[in-house]
Short mmCIF file of C-alpha atoms in Angstrom, two decimals:
data_model
loop_
_atom_site.label_atom_id
_atom_site.label_comp_id
_atom_site.label_asym_id
_atom_site.label_seq_id
_atom_site.Cartn_x
_atom_site.Cartn_y
_atom_site.Cartn_z
CA MET A 1 32.48 37.08 -66.40
CA THR A 2 30.09 34.66 -68.13
CA PRO A 3 29.14 35.31 -71.78
CA ASN A 4 26.25 37.72 -72.35
CA ALA A 5 26.16 38.62 -68.66
CA SER A 6 25.99 42.32 -68.00
CA PRO A 7 27.35 43.93 -64.85
CA VAL A 8 23.79 44.95 -63.97
CA GLY A 9 22.52 41.38 -64.43
CA LEU A 10 25.30 39.98 -62.29
CA CYS A 11 24.55 42.53 -59.59
CA ARG A 12 20.91 41.49 -59.55
CA LEU A 13 21.87 37.81 -59.37
CA VAL A 14 24.31 38.41 -56.51
CA CYS A 15 21.79 40.56 -54.63
CA ARG A 16 19.12 37.90 -55.13
CA HIS A 17 21.50 35.26 -53.76
CA ILE A 18 22.50 37.41 -50.80
CA GLY A 19 18.83 38.09 -50.07
CA LEU A 20 18.01 34.37 -50.13
CA VAL A 21 20.92 33.58 -47.79
CA ALA A 22 19.75 36.32 -45.45
CA VAL A 23 16.20 34.92 -45.40
CA LEU A 24 17.47 31.38 -44.76
CA ALA A 25 19.78 32.62 -42.01
CA PHE A 26 16.89 34.45 -40.38
CA MET A 27 14.71 31.31 -40.54
CA VAL A 28 17.43 29.15 -38.96
CA THR A 29 18.01 31.75 -36.25
CA GLU A 30 14.27 32.00 -35.58
CA VAL A 31 13.91 28.21 -35.23
CA ALA A 32 16.93 28.08 -32.93
CA ALA A 33 15.48 30.88 -30.83
CA GLN A 34 12.28 28.90 -30.35
CA GLN A 35 14.15 25.88 -28.94
CA PRO A 36 14.78 25.90 -25.18
CA ARG A 37 18.37 26.70 -24.23
CA THR A 38 18.57 25.20 -20.72
CA ALA A 39 17.37 22.03 -19.04
CA ALA A 40 14.91 24.09 -16.98
CA ASP A 41 13.53 25.62 -20.19
CA TRP A 42 13.01 22.16 -21.68
CA ILE A 43 11.17 20.95 -18.56
CA GLU A 44 8.98 24.05 -18.57
CA LYS A 45 8.11 23.56 -22.24
CA ALA A 46 7.32 19.88 -21.60
CA SER A 47 5.05 20.77 -18.68
CA ARG A 48 3.07 23.13 -20.92
CA SER A 49 2.87 20.59 -23.74
CA GLY A 50 1.47 17.70 -21.71
CA GLU A 51 -2.16 18.78 -22.01
CA SER A 52 -2.02 20.20 -25.55
CA HIS A 53 -1.94 17.09 -27.76
CA SER A 54 -4.35 14.24 -28.48
CA PHE A 55 -2.69 10.97 -29.45
CA VAL A 56 -2.61 7.19 -29.27
CA ALA A 57 0.64 5.63 -28.09
CA ASP A 58 2.03 2.17 -27.46
CA VAL A 59 4.04 2.20 -24.26
CA VAL A 60 6.52 -0.04 -22.46
CA TYR A 61 6.33 0.37 -18.69
CA GLU A 62 8.95 -1.13 -16.36
CA GLN A 63 8.62 -1.15 -12.60
CA GLY A 64 11.53 -2.97 -10.99
CA SER A 65 11.66 -6.39 -12.69
CA HIS A 66 8.06 -6.11 -13.87
CA ILE A 67 7.50 -5.15 -17.53
CA GLU A 68 4.18 -4.34 -19.18
CA ALA A 69 3.08 -3.29 -22.65
CA LEU A 70 0.25 -0.76 -22.69
CA ARG A 71 -1.75 1.39 -25.05
CA LEU A 72 -2.50 4.98 -24.08
CA TRP A 73 -5.30 7.10 -25.52
CA ARG A 74 -5.10 10.78 -24.54
CA GLU A 75 -7.55 13.51 -25.48
CA ALA A 76 -6.38 17.04 -24.71
CA GLY A 77 -6.38 20.54 -26.11
CA ASP A 78 -6.82 24.20 -25.27
CA ASN A 79 -10.61 23.84 -24.96
CA THR A 80 -10.76 20.11 -24.25
CA PRO A 81 -10.70 18.67 -20.72
CA LEU A 82 -7.95 16.10 -20.31
CA ARG A 83 -9.07 12.46 -20.57
CA GLU A 84 -6.88 9.36 -20.63
CA ARG A 85 -7.44 5.67 -21.07
CA LEU A 86 -4.61 3.22 -20.40
CA ARG A 87 -5.03 -0.47 -21.23
CA THR A 88 -2.59 -3.33 -20.66
CA LEU A 89 -1.54 -5.31 -23.73
CA SER A 90 0.35 -7.95 -21.76
CA GLY A 91 -0.33 -9.76 -18.51
CA PRO A 92 -3.73 -9.59 -16.76
CA PRO A 93 -6.23 -7.27 -18.52
CA ARG A 94 -6.48 -3.92 -16.77
CA GLU A 95 -7.64 -0.42 -17.64
CA ILE A 96 -7.06 2.95 -15.99
CA LEU A 97 -9.27 5.94 -16.83
CA ARG A 98 -8.15 9.41 -15.79
CA THR A 99 -9.81 12.81 -15.77
CA ALA A 100 -8.98 15.98 -13.88
CA ASP A 101 -11.34 14.92 -11.07
CA SER A 102 -11.01 11.16 -10.76
CA THR A 103 -9.08 7.98 -11.54
CA THR A 104 -10.93 4.72 -12.23
CA TYR A 105 -9.26 1.31 -12.16
CA LEU A 106 -10.73 -1.75 -13.86
CA MET A 107 -8.86 -4.89 -12.87
CA PRO A 108 -9.36 -8.59 -12.19
CA SER A 109 -11.45 -9.09 -9.06
CA ALA A 110 -8.66 -11.05 -7.39
CA SER A 111 -6.11 -8.25 -7.78
CA GLU A 112 -4.64 -6.51 -4.75
CA PRO A 113 -6.09 -2.96 -4.98
CA LEU A 114 -3.21 -1.16 -3.26
CA ALA A 115 -0.65 -2.50 -5.71
CA GLN A 116 -2.84 -1.73 -8.69
CA ARG A 117 -3.39 1.90 -7.70
CA TYR A 118 0.30 2.69 -7.79
CA SER A 119 1.20 0.86 -10.99
CA ALA A 120 1.47 2.54 -14.40
CA ARG A 121 1.43 6.00 -12.82
CA SER A 122 1.92 9.00 -15.07
CA LEU A 123 4.99 11.14 -14.55
CA ASP A 124 3.92 14.46 -13.05
CA LEU A 125 6.06 17.28 -14.38
CA PRO A 126 6.26 20.48 -12.36
CA GLY A 127 4.03 23.33 -13.46
CA PRO A 128 5.67 26.40 -15.01
CA ASP A 129 5.48 28.18 -11.65
CA GLN A 130 7.39 25.32 -9.96
CA ILE A 131 10.44 25.17 -12.25
CA ASP A 132 12.49 27.66 -10.21
CA ARG A 133 12.24 25.35 -7.17
CA LEU A 134 14.10 22.51 -8.88
CA ASP A 135 17.59 24.06 -8.76
CA ALA A 136 17.75 23.87 -4.97
CA GLN A 137 17.15 20.09 -4.92
CA TYR A 138 18.49 18.88 -8.30
CA ARG A 139 21.31 19.57 -10.71
CA LEU A 140 19.68 20.09 -14.12
CA ASN A 141 21.74 18.99 -17.12
CA ILE A 142 21.28 18.82 -20.88
CA GLU A 143 22.81 15.52 -22.02
CA GLY A 144 22.64 15.40 -25.79
CA GLU A 145 20.08 14.30 -28.34
CA GLY A 146 18.64 10.96 -29.40
CA ARG A 147 15.66 9.26 -30.97
CA ILE A 148 12.57 7.68 -29.39
CA ALA A 149 9.65 6.20 -31.38
CA GLY A 150 11.36 7.43 -34.54
CA ARG A 151 11.30 11.05 -33.35
CA PRO A 152 14.26 13.32 -32.44
CA VAL A 153 14.47 13.99 -28.71
CA GLN A 154 16.44 16.08 -26.24
CA ARG A 155 17.76 14.25 -23.18
CA ILE A 156 17.54 16.00 -19.80
CA ARG A 157 18.89 14.80 -16.44
CA LEU A 158 17.78 15.79 -12.94
CA ILE A 159 20.42 14.69 -10.42
CA PRO A 160 19.31 14.83 -6.75
CA ARG A 161 21.38 16.76 -4.22
CA ASP A 162 20.54 14.45 -1.28
CA GLN A 163 19.28 10.95 -0.45
CA PHE A 164 15.61 11.90 -0.04
CA ARG A 165 14.68 11.98 -3.72
CA TYR A 166 15.34 10.00 -6.88
CA GLY A 167 16.96 11.26 -10.04
CA TYR A 168 15.26 11.48 -13.42
CA ALA A 169 16.25 11.13 -17.05
CA LEU A 170 13.79 12.62 -19.54
CA TRP A 171 13.72 12.24 -23.31
CA ILE A 172 11.67 15.18 -24.65
CA ASP A 173 10.32 15.34 -28.20
CA ARG A 174 12.08 18.25 -29.90
CA GLN A 175 9.00 19.11 -31.99
CA THR A 176 6.10 18.82 -29.52
CA ALA A 177 7.97 18.80 -26.16
CA LEU A 178 6.09 15.67 -25.07
CA VAL A 179 8.06 13.40 -22.76
CA LEU A 180 8.55 10.22 -24.79
CA ARG A 181 10.63 8.39 -22.18
CA ALA A 182 11.16 8.91 -18.47
CA ASP A 183 13.50 6.93 -16.19
CA VAL A 184 13.38 7.17 -12.40
CA ILE A 185 16.90 6.53 -11.10
CA ASP A 186 17.89 5.43 -7.59
CA GLN A 187 20.95 6.28 -5.50
CA ASP A 188 22.96 3.50 -7.21
CA ALA A 189 22.29 5.08 -10.63
CA MET A 190 19.95 2.20 -11.51
CA PRO A 191 16.51 2.76 -13.07
CA VAL A 192 13.71 1.66 -10.74
CA GLU A 193 10.93 2.77 -13.07
CA ARG A 194 10.71 3.49 -16.79
CA PHE A 195 7.95 4.74 -19.07
CA MET A 196 8.76 4.74 -22.80
CA ILE A 197 6.58 5.41 -25.83
CA VAL A 198 7.54 3.11 -28.71
CA ASP A 199 4.88 4.17 -31.22
CA LEU A 200 3.02 7.48 -31.39
CA GLU A 201 0.24 8.84 -33.62
CA PHE A 202 -1.26 12.31 -33.19
CA TYR A 203 -4.93 13.14 -33.83
CA ASP A 204 -6.79 16.40 -34.27
CA ASP A 205 -10.01 14.67 -33.17
CA LEU A 206 -9.74 11.46 -31.22
CA ASP A 207 -12.66 9.03 -31.60
CA PRO A 208 -14.68 9.46 -28.36
CA GLU A 209 -15.41 5.72 -28.32
CA SER A 210 -11.72 4.97 -27.96
CA LEU A 211 -11.76 6.55 -24.49
CA ASN A 212 -14.50 4.23 -23.22
CA PRO A 213 -13.41 1.13 -21.26
CA VAL A 214 -14.01 -2.31 -22.74
CA LEU A 215 -13.77 -4.21 -19.44
CA ALA A 216 -16.57 -2.36 -17.63
CA ASP A 217 -19.39 -4.66 -18.81
CA ASP A 218 -17.79 -7.80 -17.36
CA SER A 219 -18.63 -7.08 -13.72
CA GLU A 220 -18.21 -10.71 -12.65
CA SER A 221 -14.56 -10.90 -13.66
CA PHE A 222 -13.48 -7.29 -13.27
CA GLU A 223 -13.74 -4.90 -10.36
CA GLN A 224 -14.19 -1.15 -10.89
CA ILE A 225 -12.66 1.23 -8.34
CA THR A 226 -12.90 5.01 -8.58
CA ASP A 227 -10.90 7.45 -6.48
CA ARG A 228 -12.20 11.02 -6.60
CA ARG A 229 -9.85 13.91 -6.02
CA ARG A 230 -12.00 15.62 -3.43
CA VAL A 231 -15.32 15.32 -1.67
CA ASP A 232 -18.29 17.16 -3.15
CA GLY A 233 -19.57 20.15 -1.23
CA ASP A 234 -18.05 21.85 1.79
CA GLN A 235 -16.85 18.68 3.53
CA ALA A 236 -14.96 19.51 6.71
CA LEU A 237 -11.38 18.27 6.78
CA VAL A 238 -11.15 14.92 8.56
CA HIS A 239 -8.38 14.08 11.06
CA ALA A 240 -7.42 17.76 11.00
CA ASP A 241 -5.43 17.42 14.24
CA TRP A 242 -2.67 15.44 12.50
CA SER A 243 0.41 17.13 11.02
CA VAL A 244 3.86 16.23 9.67
CA GLY A 245 6.64 17.35 11.97
CA ASP A 246 9.76 16.59 9.90
CA LEU A 247 9.69 17.12 6.14
CA PRO A 248 12.84 16.51 4.04
CA GLU A 249 14.29 19.78 2.78
CA GLY A 250 12.55 21.23 -0.26
CA PHE A 251 9.21 19.48 0.23
CA GLU A 252 6.22 21.75 0.75
CA LEU A 253 2.53 21.11 1.38
CA GLU A 254 0.77 21.52 -1.98
CA LYS A 255 -2.75 20.29 -1.14
CA ASP A 256 -4.68 19.20 1.91
CA TRP A 257 -8.20 17.94 1.40
CA ALA A 258 -10.83 15.35 2.25
CA GLN A 259 -10.83 12.70 -0.48
CA MET A 260 -13.32 9.91 -1.10
CA LEU A 261 -11.52 6.67 -1.96
CA ALA A 262 -13.28 3.66 -3.38
CA GLN A 263 -14.33 0.97 -0.90
CA ARG A 264 -14.41 3.59 1.88
CA SER A 265 -17.61 4.76 3.54
CA THR A 266 -16.08 7.96 4.92
CA PRO A 267 -13.63 10.54 3.52
CA VAL A 268 -9.87 10.17 3.97
CA ARG A 269 -7.56 13.09 4.67
CA HIS A 270 -5.00 13.45 1.89
CA MET A 271 -1.95 15.69 2.27
CA LEU A 272 0.19 16.09 -0.85
CA PHE A 273 3.80 17.28 -0.53
CA SER A 274 6.14 18.14 -3.41
CA ASP A 275 9.65 19.40 -4.04
CA GLY A 276 8.61 20.59 -7.48
CA MET A 277 9.26 17.20 -9.12
CA ALA A 278 8.78 14.35 -6.65
CA THR A 279 5.54 14.00 -4.69
CA VAL A 280 4.64 12.27 -1.42
CA SER A 281 1.06 11.62 -0.32
CA VAL A 282 -0.05 11.11 3.28
CA TYR A 283 -3.43 9.41 3.76
CA ILE A 284 -4.95 9.42 7.26
CA GLU A 285 -8.10 7.48 8.08
CA ARG A 286 -9.85 5.45 10.72
CA ARG A 287 -9.43 1.70 10.06
CA ASP A 288 -10.62 -1.43 11.84
CA ALA A 289 -7.89 -3.59 13.32
CA SER A 290 -8.47 -6.32 10.73
CA GLU A 291 -7.89 -3.87 7.87
CA ARG A 292 -4.71 -2.19 9.07
CA ILE A 293 -1.29 -2.69 7.54
CA GLU A 294 2.03 -1.88 9.10
CA GLY A 295 5.57 -1.14 7.96
CA PRO A 296 7.29 -0.71 4.58
CA MET A 297 6.24 -1.86 1.10
CA SER A 298 7.82 -1.20 -2.30
CA MET A 299 6.66 -1.45 -5.91
CA GLY A 300 9.39 -0.40 -8.29
CA GLY A 301 10.06 3.28 -7.68
CA VAL A 302 7.04 3.69 -5.40
CA ASN A 303 7.65 3.26 -1.66
CA ILE A 304 4.96 3.00 1.00
CA TYR A 305 5.18 3.17 4.77
CA ALA A 306 2.22 2.49 7.04
CA ARG A 307 1.89 3.31 10.74
CA THR A 308 -1.01 3.12 13.13
CA GLN A 309 -1.86 4.89 16.35
CA GLY A 310 -4.93 3.70 18.16
CA ASN A 311 -7.67 3.28 15.56
CA VAL A 312 -6.08 5.68 13.05
CA GLN A 313 -3.80 4.56 10.24
CA ALA A 314 -1.43 6.75 8.25
CA LEU A 315 -0.20 5.62 4.86
CA VAL A 316 2.72 7.55 3.32
CA VAL A 317 3.19 6.92 -0.42
CA GLY A 318 5.75 8.44 -2.76
CA GLN A 319 7.96 7.91 -5.79
CA VAL A 320 10.89 8.68 -3.50
CA PRO A 321 13.41 6.58 -1.52
CA MET A 322 12.14 4.64 1.47
CA ALA A 323 14.14 6.92 3.81
CA ASN A 324 11.86 9.78 2.79
CA VAL A 325 8.49 8.10 3.35
CA ARG A 326 9.62 6.53 6.64
CA ARG A 327 10.92 9.88 7.92
CA ILE A 328 7.58 11.51 7.18
CA ALA A 329 5.58 8.64 8.69
CA ASP A 330 7.67 8.64 11.88
CA SER A 331 7.21 12.40 12.29
CA LEU A 332 3.40 12.44 12.16
CA VAL A 333 2.10 14.23 15.25
CA ARG A 334 -1.41 14.42 16.68
CA ALA A 335 -2.24 17.74 18.33
CA SER A 336 -4.28 16.06 21.07
CA ASP A 337 -1.22 14.09 22.11
CA SER A 338 2.03 16.07 21.96
CA ASN A 339 4.01 12.85 22.34
CA ALA A 340 2.25 11.03 19.50
CA THR A 341 4.79 10.35 16.80
CA GLY A 342 3.37 7.09 15.49
CA GLN A 343 6.15 5.10 17.14
#
């Protein structure tokens, strides 16, 4: 017993200490309870977080052997419609502007539009109502912690169960649940696409001017192309007699609408299929013979397969293996011709 310390005083000191330990233990337990416990929980939290934070980020984007440095401005919040501006910091100047309803590309006039539209694509995480679908097509693993852009992250792996989808590695910010790095991984365990934030700064109020393009005024050197998600009004579905006869397991039709693409005078039918993580788009339109393309194309993790029948062209596009997009393209059937498979 220390000098001048009474039993009552010691009791109070011990009780105070025990109380403090109890409070600290409760706080640690509470924080731990707030952290996701499974890979599916982490993905769900990340999907909810994607439209909750405004920030400016410097990004490295790799697509195959092509590497770009970009800057991303994102404005988002509970009462704020999502807006994004993406600008290249290396290579030819380009900008991509995204809202919920449209995507606008500003690029050098000599650029090939098809390639530009599928470069620097954002990773689409499944919505909270889609998470349960992932288990059937992927093994979901938690694979330790790390650090990206100076921030602690949780690493998550999605390993495909068949050859019709890629795998994914996600590095998720442990504080905000933003995805700070995403690798798309092929069947040989090699990354075919990578998006990584290397510097990140959050804002409560992002300067509205920062979301305005700087290339738009130079119309002689730069071309502006806007794709709108759907046609205004009650536009009847075009090419409605076409359907997909053979979808890889797990893929379901998510949307089917008439979409107005830039440089097109008439709407295009757009069918969007998803397995909860990967997506495949099928575009069907009438094209002149001089404008048609045929066969496979690849850009990093994005594969494209084009087929024509008569004066109608189908373009199947997805961040999935070529076997997937070709299978879907070959199975397209026209109701007016029961033997029409695009072959």
